[in-house]
Amino acid sequence: MSESPPFPAKALALAEQLARPVTFLQFEGEGEPIAAWKGVPSVPLPEHLVVTDEDQIEDGDFFEHWISVDARKLPHALPGCLSVYLRAGGDQIALYDPEAVLHVDEGQALYGFPSQQVPHLDALFRHGPSDLQGWVAQELGTPAEEMLEWSELPLWKSPVLTDLDQQLRSEHPMWADERPVAQLGGWCWGWPDQTWDEREKLNQQLMLVTYEDSEPWVELWWTGQDFEVVEHLT
């Protein structure tokens, strides 16, 4: 009888099973672009949000077009287009128009590269089988039932788990040597101001994360009724 693989190897295999579809956006690619970085937005601002005051513009107090996306390519696919805007002071908005068509006027075209994104170890523990949870609990010396209520595990207590966490992180754009401009879909890995599961507990779905020109790191979520933009600082 062959021996079962060690738990770190089993955990990595499980991570592949729990991987979520993701589309990485890059400046160079083939075919039709599926998003546009900055430039003229595909969904323009309504007139009452357009800033014309020169002092406000000089101070950066206006909505800046960040990215436009062909909404058919979002994980929650819709007709039309969506444009994300940021404003100094923390205001962010996403404008959706089912009739809009993506263009890249004065911006940079973004091309899609479909892939799969593995979860981080906290999500792996939450969604994994009982034997994996038991192994992690043994490594950390805390009952699994208690840790299932935690958003973040004290992985630093276990060299084995720390190494496993680093292996999973090495596949994520945040820790990669060369990042994509953005991604559609995938896993939320959490931020200093927001845990990875805060929105998932509300059944919200991650639509977009931008990496170019960060900070801020920009996320777009589907709440079930509307889109919501969030900025994060690290």
mmCIF file with all atom_site columns, C-alpha atoms in Angstrom, residues 110-204:
data_model
loop_
_atom_site.group_PDB
_atom_site.id
_atom_site.type_symbol
_atom_site.label_atom_id
_atom_site.label_alt_id
_atom_site.label_comp_id
_atom_site.label_asym_id
_atom_site.label_entity_id
_atom_site.label_seq_id
_atom_site.pdbx_PDB_ins_code
_atom_site.Cartn_x
_atom_site.Cartn_y
_atom_site.Cartn_z
_atom_site.occupancy
_atom_site.B_iso_or_equiv
_atom_site.pdbx_formal_charge
_atom_site.auth_seq_id
_atom_site.auth_comp_id
_atom_site.auth_asym_id
_atom_site.auth_atom_id
_atom_site.pdbx_PDB_model_num
ATOM 1  C CA . LEU A 1 110 ? -5.376  45.865 -21.608 1.00 0.00 ? 110 LEU A CA 1
ATOM 2  C CA . TYR A 1 111 ? -5.439  42.265 -22.810 1.00 0.00 ? 111 TYR A CA 1
ATOM 3  C CA . GLY A 1 112 ? -6.755  39.290 -20.876 1.00 0.00 ? 112 GLY A CA 1
ATOM 4  C CA . PHE A 1 113 ? -4.838  36.160 -19.873 1.00 0.00 ? 113 PHE A CA 1
ATOM 5  C CA . PRO A 1 114 ? -7.147  33.570 -18.256 1.00 0.00 ? 114 PRO A CA 1
ATOM 6  C CA . SER A 1 115 ? -5.675  31.508 -15.430 1.00 0.00 ? 115 SER A CA 1
ATOM 7  C CA . GLN A 1 116 ? -6.479  30.002 -12.021 1.00 0.00 ? 116 GLN A CA 1
ATOM 8  C CA . GLN A 1 117 ? -5.643  31.564 -8.635  1.00 0.00 ? 117 GLN A CA 1
ATOM 9  C CA . VAL A 1 118 ? -5.027  29.452 -5.548  1.00 0.00 ? 118 VAL A CA 1
ATOM 10 C CA . PRO A 1 119 ? -6.328  30.635 -2.161  1.00 0.00 ? 119 PRO A CA 1
ATOM 11 C CA . HIS A 1 120 ? -4.185  31.707 0.772   1.00 0.00 ? 120 HIS A CA 1
ATOM 12 C CA . LEU A 1 121 ? -3.731  29.443 3.770   1.00 0.00 ? 121 LEU A CA 1
ATOM 13 C CA . ASP A 1 122 ? -6.427  31.119 5.880   1.00 0.00 ? 122 ASP A CA 1
ATOM 14 C CA . ALA A 1 123 ? -9.018  30.403 3.172   1.00 0.00 ? 123 ALA A CA 1
ATOM 15 C CA . LEU A 1 124 ? -7.599  26.939 2.620   1.00 0.00 ? 124 LEU A CA 1
ATOM 16 C CA . PHE A 1 125 ? -8.095  26.141 6.293   1.00 0.00 ? 125 PHE A CA 1
ATOM 17 C CA . ARG A 1 126 ? -11.650 27.556 6.291   1.00 0.00 ? 126 ARG A CA 1
ATOM 18 C CA . HIS A 1 127 ? -12.754 25.648 3.191   1.00 0.00 ? 127 HIS A CA 1
ATOM 19 C CA . GLY A 1 128 ? -10.595 22.550 3.551   1.00 0.00 ? 128 GLY A CA 1
ATOM 20 C CA . PRO A 1 129 ? -11.520 19.060 4.830   1.00 0.00 ? 129 PRO A CA 1
ATOM 21 C CA . SER A 1 130 ? -11.479 18.120 8.501   1.00 0.00 ? 130 SER A CA 1
ATOM 22 C CA . ASP A 1 131 ? -8.177  16.226 8.305   1.00 0.00 ? 131 ASP A CA 1
ATOM 23 C CA . LEU A 1 132 ? -6.419  19.325 6.953   1.00 0.00 ? 132 LEU A CA 1
ATOM 24 C CA . GLN A 1 133 ? -8.032  21.465 9.643   1.00 0.00 ? 133 GLN A CA 1
ATOM 25 C CA . GLY A 1 134 ? -6.917  18.970 12.260  1.00 0.00 ? 134 GLY A CA 1
ATOM 26 C CA . TRP A 1 135 ? -3.335  19.057 11.005  1.00 0.00 ? 135 TRP A CA 1
ATOM 27 C CA . VAL A 1 136 ? -3.233  22.888 11.070  1.00 0.00 ? 136 VAL A CA 1
ATOM 28 C CA . ALA A 1 137 ? -4.787  22.869 14.549  1.00 0.00 ? 137 ALA A CA 1
ATOM 29 C CA . GLN A 1 138 ? -2.093  20.475 15.762  1.00 0.00 ? 138 GLN A CA 1
ATOM 30 C CA . GLU A 1 139 ? 0.636   22.665 14.276  1.00 0.00 ? 139 GLU A CA 1
ATOM 31 C CA . LEU A 1 140 ? -0.749  25.749 16.045  1.00 0.00 ? 140 LEU A CA 1
ATOM 32 C CA . GLY A 1 141 ? -1.826  24.066 19.276  1.00 0.00 ? 141 GLY A CA 1
ATOM 33 C CA . THR A 1 142 ? -5.379  25.433 19.100  1.00 0.00 ? 142 THR A CA 1
ATOM 34 C CA . PRO A 1 143 ? -8.675  23.579 18.509  1.00 0.00 ? 143 PRO A CA 1
ATOM 35 C CA . ALA A 1 144 ? -9.827  23.727 14.891  1.00 0.00 ? 144 ALA A CA 1
ATOM 36 C CA . GLU A 1 145 ? -13.363 24.674 15.961  1.00 0.00 ? 145 GLU A CA 1
ATOM 37 C CA . GLU A 1 146 ? -12.003 27.815 17.602  1.00 0.00 ? 146 GLU A CA 1
ATOM 38 C CA . MET A 1 147 ? -9.780  28.812 14.686  1.00 0.00 ? 147 MET A CA 1
ATOM 39 C CA . LEU A 1 148 ? -12.597 28.433 12.166  1.00 0.00 ? 148 LEU A CA 1
ATOM 40 C CA . GLU A 1 149 ? -13.981 31.656 13.644  1.00 0.00 ? 149 GLU A CA 1
ATOM 41 C CA . TRP A 1 150 ? -10.716 33.499 12.974  1.00 0.00 ? 150 TRP A CA 1
ATOM 42 C CA . SER A 1 151 ? -9.993  35.436 9.800   1.00 0.00 ? 151 SER A CA 1
ATOM 43 C CA . GLU A 1 152 ? -6.230  35.192 10.245  1.00 0.00 ? 152 GLU A CA 1
ATOM 44 C CA . LEU A 1 153 ? -4.295  32.251 11.650  1.00 0.00 ? 153 LEU A CA 1
ATOM 45 C CA . PRO A 1 154 ? -1.080  32.777 13.689  1.00 0.00 ? 154 PRO A CA 1
ATOM 46 C CA . LEU A 1 155 ? 0.995   31.022 11.050  1.00 0.00 ? 155 LEU A CA 1
ATOM 47 C CA . TRP A 1 156 ? 4.246   32.387 12.497  1.00 0.00 ? 156 TRP A CA 1
ATOM 48 C CA . LYS A 1 157 ? 3.945   29.820 15.293  1.00 0.00 ? 157 LYS A CA 1
ATOM 49 C CA . SER A 1 158 ? 4.683   26.993 12.853  1.00 0.00 ? 158 SER A CA 1
ATOM 50 C CA . PRO A 1 159 ? 7.717   26.933 10.507  1.00 0.00 ? 159 PRO A CA 1
ATOM 51 C CA . VAL A 1 160 ? 5.926   24.332 8.366   1.00 0.00 ? 160 VAL A CA 1
ATOM 52 C CA . LEU A 1 161 ? 2.844   26.533 7.947   1.00 0.00 ? 161 LEU A CA 1
ATOM 53 C CA . THR A 1 162 ? 4.998   29.622 7.382   1.00 0.00 ? 162 THR A CA 1
ATOM 54 C CA . ASP A 1 163 ? 6.782   27.841 4.543   1.00 0.00 ? 163 ASP A CA 1
ATOM 55 C CA . LEU A 1 164 ? 3.476   26.644 3.080   1.00 0.00 ? 164 LEU A CA 1
ATOM 56 C CA . ASP A 1 165 ? 2.073   30.167 3.285   1.00 0.00 ? 165 ASP A CA 1
ATOM 57 C CA . GLN A 1 166 ? 5.099   31.529 1.430   1.00 0.00 ? 166 GLN A CA 1
ATOM 58 C CA . GLN A 1 167 ? 4.691   28.932 -1.314  1.00 0.00 ? 167 GLN A CA 1
ATOM 59 C CA . LEU A 1 168 ? 1.079   29.987 -1.845  1.00 0.00 ? 168 LEU A CA 1
ATOM 60 C CA . ARG A 1 169 ? 1.981   33.692 -1.746  1.00 0.00 ? 169 ARG A CA 1
ATOM 61 C CA . SER A 1 170 ? 4.668   33.208 -4.368  1.00 0.00 ? 170 SER A CA 1
ATOM 62 C CA . GLU A 1 171 ? 1.919   32.530 -6.914  1.00 0.00 ? 171 GLU A CA 1
ATOM 63 C CA . HIS A 1 172 ? 0.022   35.767 -6.174  1.00 0.00 ? 172 HIS A CA 1
ATOM 64 C CA . PRO A 1 173 ? 0.696   39.035 -8.067  1.00 0.00 ? 173 PRO A CA 1
ATOM 65 C CA . MET A 1 174 ? 1.210   40.987 -4.826  1.00 0.00 ? 174 MET A CA 1
ATOM 66 C CA . TRP A 1 175 ? 4.423   39.057 -4.176  1.00 0.00 ? 175 TRP A CA 1
ATOM 67 C CA . ALA A 1 176 ? 5.505   38.434 -7.752  1.00 0.00 ? 176 ALA A CA 1
ATOM 68 C CA . ASP A 1 177 ? 8.588   39.985 -9.343  1.00 0.00 ? 177 ASP A CA 1
ATOM 69 C CA . GLU A 1 178 ? 6.475   41.199 -12.254 1.00 0.00 ? 178 GLU A CA 1
ATOM 70 C CA . ARG A 1 179 ? 2.863   42.108 -11.586 1.00 0.00 ? 179 ARG A CA 1
ATOM 71 C CA . PRO A 1 180 ? 0.018   42.338 -14.054 1.00 0.00 ? 180 PRO A CA 1
ATOM 72 C CA . VAL A 1 181 ? -1.719  45.672 -14.416 1.00 0.00 ? 181 VAL A CA 1
ATOM 73 C CA . ALA A 1 182 ? -4.849  44.220 -12.820 1.00 0.00 ? 182 ALA A CA 1
ATOM 74 C CA . GLN A 1 183 ? -6.873  41.050 -12.433 1.00 0.00 ? 183 GLN A CA 1
ATOM 75 C CA . LEU A 1 184 ? -10.515 40.104 -12.856 1.00 0.00 ? 184 LEU A CA 1
ATOM 76 C CA . GLY A 1 185 ? -11.854 37.602 -10.328 1.00 0.00 ? 185 GLY A CA 1
ATOM 77 C CA . GLY A 1 186 ? -9.695  35.384 -8.154  1.00 0.00 ? 186 GLY A CA 1
ATOM 78 C CA . TRP A 1 187 ? -9.298  35.385 -4.371  1.00 0.00 ? 187 TRP A CA 1
ATOM 79 C CA . CYS A 1 188 ? -9.195  38.325 -1.974  1.00 0.00 ? 188 CYS A CA 1
ATOM 80 C CA . TRP A 1 189 ? -6.050  37.975 0.149   1.00 0.00 ? 189 TRP A CA 1
ATOM 81 C CA . GLY A 1 190 ? -6.966  40.613 2.710   1.00 0.00 ? 190 GLY A CA 1
ATOM 82 C CA . TRP A 1 191 ? -5.545  44.003 3.630   1.00 0.00 ? 191 TRP A CA 1
ATOM 83 C CA . PRO A 1 192 ? -4.415  45.780 6.817   1.00 0.00 ? 192 PRO A CA 1
ATOM 84 C CA . ASP A 1 193 ? -7.779  47.565 6.922   1.00 0.00 ? 193 ASP A CA 1
ATOM 85 C CA . GLN A 1 194 ? -9.982  44.654 5.818   1.00 0.00 ? 194 GLN A CA 1
ATOM 86 C CA . THR A 1 195 ? -9.811  40.903 6.352   1.00 0.00 ? 195 THR A CA 1
ATOM 87 C CA . TRP A 1 196 ? -10.059 38.573 3.369   1.00 0.00 ? 196 TRP A CA 1
ATOM 88 C CA . ASP A 1 197 ? -13.421 37.191 4.463   1.00 0.00 ? 197 ASP A CA 1
ATOM 89 C CA . GLU A 1 198 ? -15.176 40.404 5.552   1.00 0.00 ? 198 GLU A CA 1
ATOM 90 C CA . ARG A 1 199 ? -17.005 40.786 2.257   1.00 0.00 ? 199 ARG A CA 1
ATOM 91 C CA . GLU A 1 200 ? -17.160 37.089 1.430   1.00 0.00 ? 200 GLU A CA 1
ATOM 92 C CA . LYS A 1 201 ? -19.215 36.560 4.597   1.00 0.00 ? 201 LYS A CA 1
ATOM 93 C CA . LEU A 1 202 ? -21.729 38.944 3.018   1.00 0.00 ? 202 LEU A CA 1
ATOM 94 C CA . ASN A 1 203 ? -21.716 36.827 -0.166  1.00 0.00 ? 203 ASN A CA 1
ATOM 95 C CA . GLN A 1 204 ? -20.025 39.604 -2.101  1.00 0.00 ? 204 GLN A CA 1
#
